[in-house]
Every structure is written in C-alpha cells, then in structure tokens.
Amino acid sequence: MQERLSEIQNQAKEDLAKAESLEEVEKIKTKYLGRKAGVINEIVKAIPGLPPEQRSSTGKSANILKQEIGTWIEEAKVKFADEGRTSESKEIFDLSLPGKRKHYGHRHPIVQTIDEIKGIFKKLCFDIEYGPEVEHEYYNFDALNIPADHPSREDFDTFYLGNKRLLRSQTSTVQIRVMEKKKPPIRMIAPGKVFRPDTVDARHASMFHQIEGLMVDEGVSFSDLKYVLTLFAQSYFGQDIKMRFRPSFFPFTEPSAEIDISCSICKGKGCSVCSHSGWVEVLGAGMVDPNVFETVGYDAEKYTGFAFGLGVERLTMLKYGIDNIRLFFENDLRFLSQF
Ligand code: DAH
C-alpha cells in the first residue's frame, strides 16, 4: 500500500506540473482529493480491508499525502491566479488613450518681453549690461545730476536701506556704472528690476522692470535717438505704429522728451487704455546732460550721446492688451500659461 501511495504522490506532482490553467488544477484537485471518487479517498475507504497491522500506518501516510497534495494545489492556484491578473491588466491597456502629457514651464511674459527687446537692440549692435539692484545713492541720484532737493529723493519716494544704500528706483544707474568702466563709443541697454514705494493699483507696482539705453560717441545727435527708437517701436509693435516726441524734463538729459506711441489697442482711435487720447506714453529719453559726462570723466566737448528708459510691464501690457499690472506678479498659471 505504501508503494501505491508513493505512486500517487509522483503522479500528482506530474499532473500539477503539466497543468496549464486554473481549471486544470481544479480537476486535479477533484481527481486526488475529491470526496466521492478522489484517489486518496479510495485508499482510505480500502483501509478496513487491510491486515490490521497495516491499517494505522496506511491511514497516517494517506493523511500526510492528502495534506501535501492539498498544499501543492493551493500553490498552483495562487500561481495561476497571479498570471490571470497580469493577463487581465494587459487586456485593459488601451493603446488609443492619450499619453501622459509632460508639463513644461516657460519664460514669464516679462522675461519674454525683455528677451525680445534685447534681440532687437542686439541687431543694432547694442551690448547688454547689468547693474546691482541694491545701489548707492550716488549712482541712483548724484551722478545722474539729480540734486539733493529733487522730489524723487524724498524718503517716501525710494526704499532706503541706510548707510546711503537704497533699492534702485531706475535702471539709469547702469549708465553711470558702464561709463565709469568704458570709454566711448558706447551702445548698451540695461534691463532689470527697479523699486518704488508706489501704492499698488492696476498700473503701479512697488517692483517693476525697466530697460535703460545709452549711446555715446562723437557726433551722436537727437536724430540718431529718433531713428533708433522708431526702429525699436516698429520692430516691437509692428510697422504701422506711430511715435510722438513731447518736450519734457529729466535731470540727466538735456533736451529731454517723453515719447508716446499710437495706442496699439485701439489703433489710435481712443479707448480706456489710452484715456481716449489715441496715444500712450512708453518712454523717457533725451541727450545726455554734459554734467553727467563730466561726472564720469568724459570730455563733454568731444562726445555727445542719447539715453532712454522704458517700462517693460507697460510695453507688455500694450502689446497683449493686459489692463492690470498685478497679473504679472500674482503667479496665477491661468494667466501666465497664455504666453
Ligand atoms: N529713469 C527714468 C525713469 O525712471 C526714465 C528715463 C527717462 C531714462 C529719460 C532715461 C532718460 O535714460 O533719458 O522715469
């Protein structure tokens, strides 16, 4: 009888090794462990007919074998169940579903405008220069011919840090820093942040961006300034743009002008952006004051030059019809991702 049991053991092992599906494992289970016609049960049923000394040992061995085969069957079931899961998940893999989209960031609209303007001036052979945001009073005011009693020097018009340091309120500071280092000819623009303790509203922020421009050489004239600025405005806004120069005053230029462009939103017809005048101010400019040249040690008899300063937010707002400067700084992706 022991021989018969080890035959059954080998046969069960073989059957399970050949099984290819869960159903086949179920059949093997019925074949060996089935209550009615299971092979093991047949043995158990035959025990009473055995000689008494064999009965108990055969019973024990049959039980051990039953447990053993039971364990193998459970293992085989688990194996096929796992495979089943894998094939199931393969089935629901839908090739036609859109892929996972990668979210790429991009440059902020203000940076895009700065880059665009840098590109325009690079074509005109202007260098790109940078200066510090924490400045000495000298560069923000004195060297730019801004007298001590000028209103922009009031405590509430500039962020003072103490010890004659301040957050620069204009990028004109970079004119001085560049002229201190280099001799003419100079052609440069200087983009960067400036700071003013303005009350924040739709058109004002306490931090914004400017681009300063400076060209110095022998024989530079106001018509060069007009030419360069017209070329710039046409490149940035399009060929149809019109420009208007109005006499103005800046301490570091003489003569000075404020420059308007025909409103790009209403094409000069009049709208809320241009206060129904058809024109919007975009730039301050002028011929460099001889006092500034003297401060940096240039010969004011030999050299002339022009300077200009523009507001980057203002230009971006005009180009895209944005009516609130705060949108640039709120970091709302619904706004920023449109650019
Ligand atoms: N710095 C001036 C401002 O912040 C802008 C400006 C005006 C710059 C005239 C210039 C200039 O270079 O010539 O309002």
GROMACS .gro file of C-alpha atoms and ligand atoms in nm:
model
  353
    1MET     CA    1   0.000   0.000   0.000
    2GLN     CA    2   0.292   0.236   0.078
    3GLU     CA    3   0.411   0.179  -0.277
    4ARG     CA    4   0.071   0.273  -0.412
    5LEU     CA    5   0.083   0.594  -0.205
    6SER     CA    6   0.421   0.698  -0.339
    7GLU     CA    7   0.296   0.627  -0.691
    8ILE     CA    8   0.002   0.860  -0.624
    9GLN     CA    9   0.242   1.120  -0.485
   10ASN     CA   10   0.457   1.114  -0.803
   11GLN     CA   11   0.154   1.111  -1.029
   12ALA     CA   12   0.000   1.414  -0.854
   13LYS     CA   13   0.328   1.604  -0.883
   14GLU     CA   14   0.348   1.523  -1.252
   15ASP     CA   15  -0.015   1.620  -1.316
   16LEU     CA   16   0.027   1.955  -1.145
   17ALA     CA   17   0.347   2.027  -1.336
   18LYS     CA   18   0.162   1.974  -1.661
   19ALA     CA   19  -0.141   2.182  -1.563
   20GLU     CA   20  -0.184   2.491  -1.778
   21SER     CA   21  -0.479   2.665  -1.623
   22LEU     CA   22  -0.677   2.715  -1.307
   23GLU     CA   23  -0.948   2.481  -1.439
   24GLU     CA   24  -0.698   2.202  -1.485
   25VAL     CA   25  -0.577   2.249  -1.127
   26GLU     CA   26  -0.939   2.224  -1.010
   27LYS     CA   27  -0.975   1.895  -1.199
   28ILE     CA   28  -0.657   1.760  -1.042
   29LYS     CA   29  -0.792   1.856  -0.703
   30THR     CA   30  -1.110   1.657  -0.766
   31LYS     CA   31  -0.910   1.366  -0.902
   32TYR     CA   32  -0.693   1.331  -0.591
   33LEU     CA   33  -0.884   1.492  -0.307
   34GLY     CA   34  -1.246   1.454  -0.426
   35ARG     CA   35  -1.473   1.323  -0.151
   36LYS     CA   36  -1.655   1.067  -0.361
   37ALA     CA   37  -1.415   0.935  -0.620
   38GLY     CA   38  -1.088   1.101  -0.512
   39VAL     CA   39  -0.781   0.876  -0.534
   40ILE     CA   40  -0.688   0.938  -0.169
   41ASN     CA   41  -1.038   0.864  -0.051
   42GLU     CA   42  -1.037   0.537  -0.241
   43ILE     CA   43  -0.730   0.440  -0.036
   44VAL     CA   44  -0.896   0.549   0.290
   45LYS     CA   45  -1.206   0.351   0.203
   46ALA     CA   46  -0.990   0.043   0.140
   47ILE     CA   47  -0.819   0.061   0.484
   48PRO     CA   48  -1.073  -0.157   0.671
   49GLY     CA   49  -0.998  -0.440   0.428
   50LEU     CA   50  -0.624  -0.431   0.505
   51PRO     CA   51  -0.448  -0.656   0.752
   52PRO     CA   52  -0.483  -0.488   1.097
   53GLU     CA   53  -0.110  -0.409   1.135
   54GLN     CA   54  -0.112  -0.204   0.813
   55ARG     CA   55  -0.425  -0.008   0.882
   56SER     CA   56  -0.297   0.264   1.111
   57SER     CA   57   0.027   0.337   0.921
   58THR     CA   58  -0.158   0.347   0.589
   59GLY     CA   59  -0.414   0.587   0.739
   60LYS     CA   60  -0.137   0.818   0.863
   61SER     CA   61   0.054   0.812   0.534
   62ALA     CA   62  -0.268   0.874   0.336
   63ASN     CA   63  -0.340   1.175   0.555
   64ILE     CA   64   0.009   1.322   0.513
   65LEU     CA   65  -0.014   1.274   0.139
   66LYS     CA   66  -0.357   1.435   0.133
   67GLN     CA   67  -0.217   1.743   0.308
   68GLU     CA   68   0.085   1.751   0.084
   69ILE     CA   69  -0.120   1.738  -0.237
   70GLY     CA   70  -0.355   1.999  -0.087
   71THR     CA   71  -0.059   2.239  -0.037
   72TRP     CA   72   0.067   2.183  -0.392
   73ILE     CA   73  -0.277   2.252  -0.529
   74GLU     CA   74  -0.310   2.578  -0.335
   75GLU     CA   75   0.032   2.689  -0.461
   76ALA     CA   76  -0.065   2.609  -0.819
   77LYS     CA   77  -0.390   2.804  -0.776
   78VAL     CA   78  -0.207   3.110  -0.649
   79LYS     CA   79   0.032   3.090  -0.941
   80PHE     CA   80  -0.246   3.082  -1.200
   81ALA     CA   81  -0.448   3.348  -1.022
   82ASP     CA   82  -0.144   3.581  -1.039
   83GLU     CA   83  -0.098   3.510  -1.407
   84GLY     CA   84  -0.465   3.573  -1.461
   85ARG     CA   85  -0.436   3.914  -1.303
   86THR     CA   86  -0.147   4.003  -1.528
   87SER     CA   87  -0.327   3.898  -1.840
   88GLU     CA   88  -0.636   4.085  -1.724
   89SER     CA   89  -0.440   4.408  -1.681
   90LYS     CA   90  -0.285   4.352  -2.022
   91GLU     CA   91  -0.631   4.344  -2.168
   92ILE     CA   92  -0.730   4.685  -2.027
   93PHE     CA   93  -0.415   4.852  -2.161
   94ASP     CA   94  -0.572   5.087  -2.413
   95LEU     CA   95  -0.328   5.200  -2.679
   96SER     CA   96  -0.567   5.465  -2.804
   97LEU     CA   97  -0.566   5.657  -2.472
   98PRO     CA   98  -0.372   5.985  -2.488
   99GLY     CA   99  -0.026   5.965  -2.331
  100LYS     CA  100   0.068   6.133  -2.006
  101ARG     CA  101   0.148   6.488  -2.105
  102LYS     CA  102   0.467   6.640  -1.970
  103HIS     CA  103   0.419   6.985  -1.830
  104TYR     CA  104   0.694   7.212  -1.950
  105GLY     CA  105   0.738   7.551  -1.788
  106HIS     CA  106   0.821   7.855  -1.994
  107ARG     CA  107   0.958   8.204  -1.952
  108HIS     CA  108   0.748   8.462  -1.771
  109PRO     CA  109   0.587   8.716  -2.011
  110ILE     CA  110   0.805   8.992  -1.865
  111VAL     CA  111   1.117   8.789  -1.933
  112GLN     CA  112   0.988   8.717  -2.283
  113THR     CA  113   0.949   9.092  -2.348
  114ILE     CA  114   1.297   9.164  -2.211
  115ASP     CA  115   1.443   8.891  -2.431
  116GLU     CA  116   1.259   9.023  -2.735
  117ILE     CA  117   1.383   9.379  -2.675
  118LYS     CA  118   1.737   9.251  -2.613
  119GLY     CA  119   1.715   9.078  -2.952
  120ILE     CA  120   1.607   9.399  -3.127
  121PHE     CA  121   1.890   9.604  -2.977
  122LYS     CA  122   2.149   9.332  -3.031
  123LYS     CA  123   2.077   9.366  -3.404
  124LEU     CA  124   2.167   9.735  -3.367
  125CYS     CA  125   2.496   9.633  -3.204
  126PHE     CA  126   2.398   9.738  -2.851
  127ASP     CA  127   2.565   9.548  -2.564
  128ILE     CA  128   2.359   9.410  -2.274
  129GLU     CA  129   2.472   9.540  -1.935
  130TYR     CA  130   2.354   9.477  -1.580
  131GLY     CA  131   2.385   9.669  -1.255
  132PRO     CA  132   2.306   9.598  -0.889
  133GLU     CA  133   1.954   9.631  -0.750
  134VAL     CA  134   2.090   9.745  -0.415
  135GLU     CA  135   2.256  10.069  -0.516
  136HIS     CA  136   2.449  10.352  -0.365
  137GLU     CA  137   2.267  10.686  -0.354
  138TYR     CA  138   2.542  10.827  -0.572
  139TYR     CA  139   2.450  10.612  -0.874
  140ASN     CA  140   2.076  10.648  -0.833
  141PHE     CA  141   2.085  11.026  -0.788
  142ASP     CA  142   2.406  11.235  -0.759
  143ALA     CA  143   2.586  11.105  -1.064
  144LEU     CA  144   2.265  11.138  -1.265
  145ASN     CA  145   2.254  11.510  -1.192
  146ILE     CA  146   1.961  11.468  -0.954
  147PRO     CA  147   2.003  11.739  -0.689
  148ALA     CA  148   1.957  11.677  -0.318
  149ASP     CA  149   1.626  11.865  -0.315
  150HIS     CA  150   1.474  11.669  -0.604
  151PRO     CA  151   1.135  11.522  -0.507
  152SER     CA  152   1.241  11.168  -0.604
  153ARG     CA  153   1.487  11.183  -0.314
  154GLU     CA  154   1.210  11.209  -0.058
  155ASP     CA  155   1.209  10.926   0.193
  156PHE     CA  156   0.871  10.807   0.072
  157ASP     CA  157   0.976  10.800  -0.296
  158THR     CA  158   1.257  10.548  -0.261
  159PHE     CA  159   1.332  10.242  -0.050
  160TYR     CA  160   1.629  10.345   0.165
  161LEU     CA  161   1.832  10.073   0.332
  162GLY     CA  162   2.050  10.301   0.539
  163ASN     CA  163   2.418  10.382   0.502
  164LYS     CA  164   2.345  10.561   0.171
  165ARG     CA  165   2.222  10.236   0.019
  166LEU     CA  166   1.883  10.202  -0.147
  167LEU     CA  167   1.687   9.980  -0.382
  168ARG     CA  168   1.745  10.147  -0.718
  169SER     CA  169   1.443  10.334  -0.846
  170GLN     CA  170   1.563  10.343  -1.206
  171THR     CA  171   1.798  10.149  -1.433
  172SER     CA  172   1.964  10.480  -1.533
  173THR     CA  173   2.217  10.387  -1.263
  174VAL     CA  174   2.374  10.142  -1.509
  175GLN     CA  175   2.460  10.431  -1.748
  176ILE     CA  176   2.699  10.565  -1.484
  177ARG     CA  177   2.846  10.226  -1.394
  178VAL     CA  178   2.917  10.148  -1.760
  179MET     CA  179   3.064  10.489  -1.840
  180GLU     CA  180   3.291  10.465  -1.534
  181LYS     CA  181   3.435  10.143  -1.675
  182LYS     CA  182   3.442  10.204  -2.051
  183LYS     CA  183   3.540  10.474  -2.289
  184PRO     CA  184   3.318  10.576  -2.586
  185PRO     CA  185   3.190  10.457  -2.825
  186ILE     CA  186   2.918  10.304  -2.607
  187ARG     CA  187   2.599  10.138  -2.716
  188MET     CA  188   2.423   9.949  -2.445
  189ILE     CA  189   2.092   9.856  -2.296
  190ALA     CA  190   2.045   9.758  -1.931
  191PRO     CA  191   1.738   9.557  -1.834
  192GLY     CA  192   1.645   9.498  -1.471
  193LYS     CA  193   1.420   9.540  -1.172
  194VAL     CA  194   1.350   9.878  -1.013
  195PHE     CA  195   1.168   9.958  -0.689
  196ARG     CA  196   0.938  10.240  -0.584
  197PRO     CA  197   0.712  10.265  -0.282
  198ASP     CA  198   0.411  10.330  -0.504
  199THR     CA  199   0.064  10.229  -0.393
  200VAL     CA  200  -0.018   9.917  -0.588
  201ASP     CA  201  -0.302   9.958  -0.837
  202ALA     CA  202  -0.384   9.844  -1.191
  203ARG     CA  203  -0.090  10.041  -1.333
  204HIS     CA  204   0.159  10.059  -1.045
  205ALA     CA  205   0.363   9.802  -0.855
  206SER     CA  206   0.637   9.851  -0.599
  207MET     CA  207   0.871   9.645  -0.816
  208PHE     CA  208   0.874   9.656  -1.193
  209HIS     CA  209   1.119   9.629  -1.482
  210GLN     CA  210   1.290   9.891  -1.692
  211ILE     CA  211   1.529   9.886  -1.981
  212GLU     CA  212   1.778  10.167  -1.996
  213GLY     CA  213   1.951  10.258  -2.322
  214LEU     CA  214   2.266  10.460  -2.382
  215MET     CA  215   2.463  10.552  -2.690
  216VAL     CA  216   2.769  10.776  -2.666
  217ASP     CA  217   3.014  10.868  -2.938
  218GLU     CA  218   3.139  11.166  -3.134
  219GLY     CA  219   2.857  11.329  -3.327
  220VAL     CA  220   2.559  11.137  -3.183
  221SER     CA  221   2.252  11.355  -3.238
  222PHE     CA  222   1.885  11.371  -3.150
  223SER     CA  223   1.801  11.233  -3.494
  224ASP     CA  224   2.000  10.918  -3.405
  225LEU     CA  225   1.782  10.886  -3.096
  226LYS     CA  226   1.467  10.925  -3.307
  227TYR     CA  227   1.592  10.675  -3.561
  228VAL     CA  228   1.683  10.408  -3.304
  229LEU     CA  229   1.360  10.447  -3.108
  230THR     CA  230   1.143  10.443  -3.421
  231LEU     CA  231   1.317  10.129  -3.539
  232PHE     CA  232   1.266   9.974  -3.197
  233ALA     CA  233   0.895  10.064  -3.178
  234GLN     CA  234   0.831   9.931  -3.528
  235SER     CA  235   1.012   9.606  -3.452
  236TYR     CA  236   0.827   9.556  -3.126
  237PHE     CA  237   0.475   9.678  -3.214
  238GLY     CA  238   0.472   9.649  -3.594
  239GLN     CA  239   0.536   9.880  -3.889
  240ASP     CA  240   0.210  10.075  -3.852
  241ILE     CA  241   0.299  10.218  -3.512
  242LYS     CA  242   0.328  10.599  -3.492
  243MET     CA  243   0.554  10.787  -3.248
  244ARG     CA  244   0.522  11.126  -3.089
  245PHE     CA  245   0.801  11.313  -2.910
  246ARG     CA  246   0.690  11.562  -2.644
  247PRO     CA  247   0.933  11.803  -2.475
  248SER     CA  248   0.989  11.702  -2.114
  249PHE     CA  249   1.242  11.719  -1.834
  250PHE     CA  250   1.480  11.467  -1.682
  251PRO     CA  251   1.778  11.585  -1.475
  252PHE     CA  252   2.026  11.364  -1.664
  253THR     CA  253   1.922  11.457  -2.020
  254GLU     CA  254   1.907  11.791  -2.199
  255PRO     CA  255   1.694  11.829  -2.402
  256SER     CA  256   1.456  11.561  -2.276
  257ALA     CA  257   1.148  11.409  -2.431
  258GLU     CA  258   0.865  11.182  -2.343
  259ILE     CA  259   0.769  10.951  -2.620
  260ASP     CA  260   0.421  10.828  -2.695
  261ILE     CA  261   0.315  10.563  -2.940
  262SER     CA  262  -0.021  10.543  -3.114
  263CYS     CA  263  -0.237  10.320  -2.893
  264SER     CA  264  -0.183   9.965  -3.010
  265ILE     CA  265  -0.512   9.850  -2.857
  266CYS     CA  266  -0.749  10.091  -3.041
  267LYS     CA  267  -0.507  10.181  -3.322
  268GLY     CA  268  -0.519  10.546  -3.219
  269LYS     CA  269  -0.899  10.578  -3.222
  270GLY     CA  270  -0.929  10.624  -2.845
  271CYS     CA  271  -1.001  10.368  -2.573
  272SER     CA  272  -0.978  10.330  -2.194
  273VAL     CA  273  -0.612  10.219  -2.211
  274CYS     CA  274  -0.503  10.545  -2.379
  275SER     CA  275  -0.756  10.759  -2.183
  276HIS     CA  276  -0.933  10.818  -2.516
  277SER     CA  277  -0.639  11.021  -2.648
  278GLY     CA  278  -0.514  10.767  -2.901
  279TRP     CA  279  -0.160  10.794  -2.755
  280VAL     CA  280   0.023  10.615  -2.473
  281GLU     CA  281   0.346  10.720  -2.310
  282VAL     CA  282   0.608  10.446  -2.329
  283LEU     CA  283   0.950  10.606  -2.293
  284GLY     CA  284   1.155  10.882  -2.143
  285ALA     CA  285   1.462  10.991  -2.339
  286GLY     CA  286   1.697  11.273  -2.426
  287MET     CA  287   2.052  11.380  -2.498
  288VAL     CA  288   2.290  11.301  -2.213
  289ASP     CA  289   2.343  11.610  -1.996
  290PRO     CA  290   2.706  11.738  -2.013
  291ASN     CA  291   2.709  11.736  -1.631
  292VAL     CA  292   2.671  11.357  -1.639
  293PHE     CA  293   2.965  11.326  -1.880
  294GLU     CA  294   3.177  11.542  -1.653
  295THR     CA  295   3.089  11.326  -1.352
  296VAL     CA  296   3.218  11.014  -1.527
  297GLY     CA  297   3.520  11.193  -1.673
  298TYR     CA  298   3.412  11.209  -2.037
  299ASP     CA  299   3.501  11.512  -2.246
  300ALA     CA  300   3.161  11.680  -2.294
  301GLU     CA  301   3.303  11.891  -2.577
  302LYS     CA  302   3.405  11.583  -2.771
  303TYR     CA  303   3.125  11.337  -2.702
  304THR     CA  304   2.752  11.351  -2.726
  305GLY     CA  305   2.504  11.079  -2.656
  306PHE     CA  306   2.144  10.986  -2.605
  307ALA     CA  307   1.974  10.788  -2.332
  308PHE     CA  308   1.631  10.641  -2.292
  309GLY     CA  309   1.436  10.441  -2.038
  310LEU     CA  310   1.132  10.226  -2.094
  311GLY     CA  311   0.895  10.031  -1.871
  312VAL     CA  312   0.880   9.663  -1.956
  313GLU     CA  313   0.542   9.593  -1.793
  314ARG     CA  314   0.386   9.886  -1.975
  315LEU     CA  315   0.514   9.763  -2.312
  316THR     CA  316   0.395   9.407  -2.245
  317MET     CA  317   0.052   9.532  -2.138
  318LEU     CA  318   0.017   9.738  -2.453
  319LYS     CA  319   0.122   9.459  -2.683
  320TYR     CA  320  -0.114   9.200  -2.537
  321GLY     CA  321  -0.399   9.424  -2.421
  322ILE     CA  322  -0.346   9.348  -2.049
  323ASP     CA  323  -0.518   9.601  -1.827
  324ASN     CA  324  -0.378   9.515  -1.484
  325ILE     CA  325  -0.009   9.510  -1.391
  326ARG     CA  326  -0.084   9.291  -1.086
  327LEU     CA  327  -0.148   8.994  -1.316
  328PHE     CA  328   0.226   8.970  -1.382
  329PHE     CA  329   0.311   8.915  -1.019
  330GLU     CA  330   0.029   8.701  -0.883
  331ASN     CA  331   0.172   8.380  -1.026
  332ASP     CA  332  -0.168   8.266  -1.150
  333LEU     CA  333  -0.091   7.994  -1.405
  334ARG     CA  334  -0.423   8.054  -1.582
  335PHE     CA  335  -0.280   8.393  -1.682
  336LEU     CA  336   0.086   8.302  -1.724
  337SER     CA  337   0.027   7.993  -1.937
  338GLN     CA  338  -0.134   8.208  -2.208
  339PHE     CA  339   0.205   8.343  -2.311
  340DAH     N1  340   1.491  10.684  -1.542
  340DAH     C1  341   1.369  10.743  -1.590
  340DAH     C2  342   1.254  10.697  -1.500
  340DAH     O1  343   1.269  10.601  -1.430
  340DAH     C3  344   1.343  10.703  -1.732
  340DAH     C4  345   1.435  10.773  -1.825
  340DAH     C5  346   1.400  10.896  -1.875
  340DAH     C6  347   1.556  10.720  -1.859
  340DAH     C7  348   1.482  10.964  -1.962
  340DAH     C8  349   1.641  10.785  -1.945
  340DAH     C9  350   1.601  10.909  -1.996
  340DAH     O2  351   1.760  10.739  -1.983
  340DAH     O3  352   1.683  10.973  -2.081
  340DAH     O4  353   1.150  10.756  -1.504
   0.00000   0.00000   0.00000
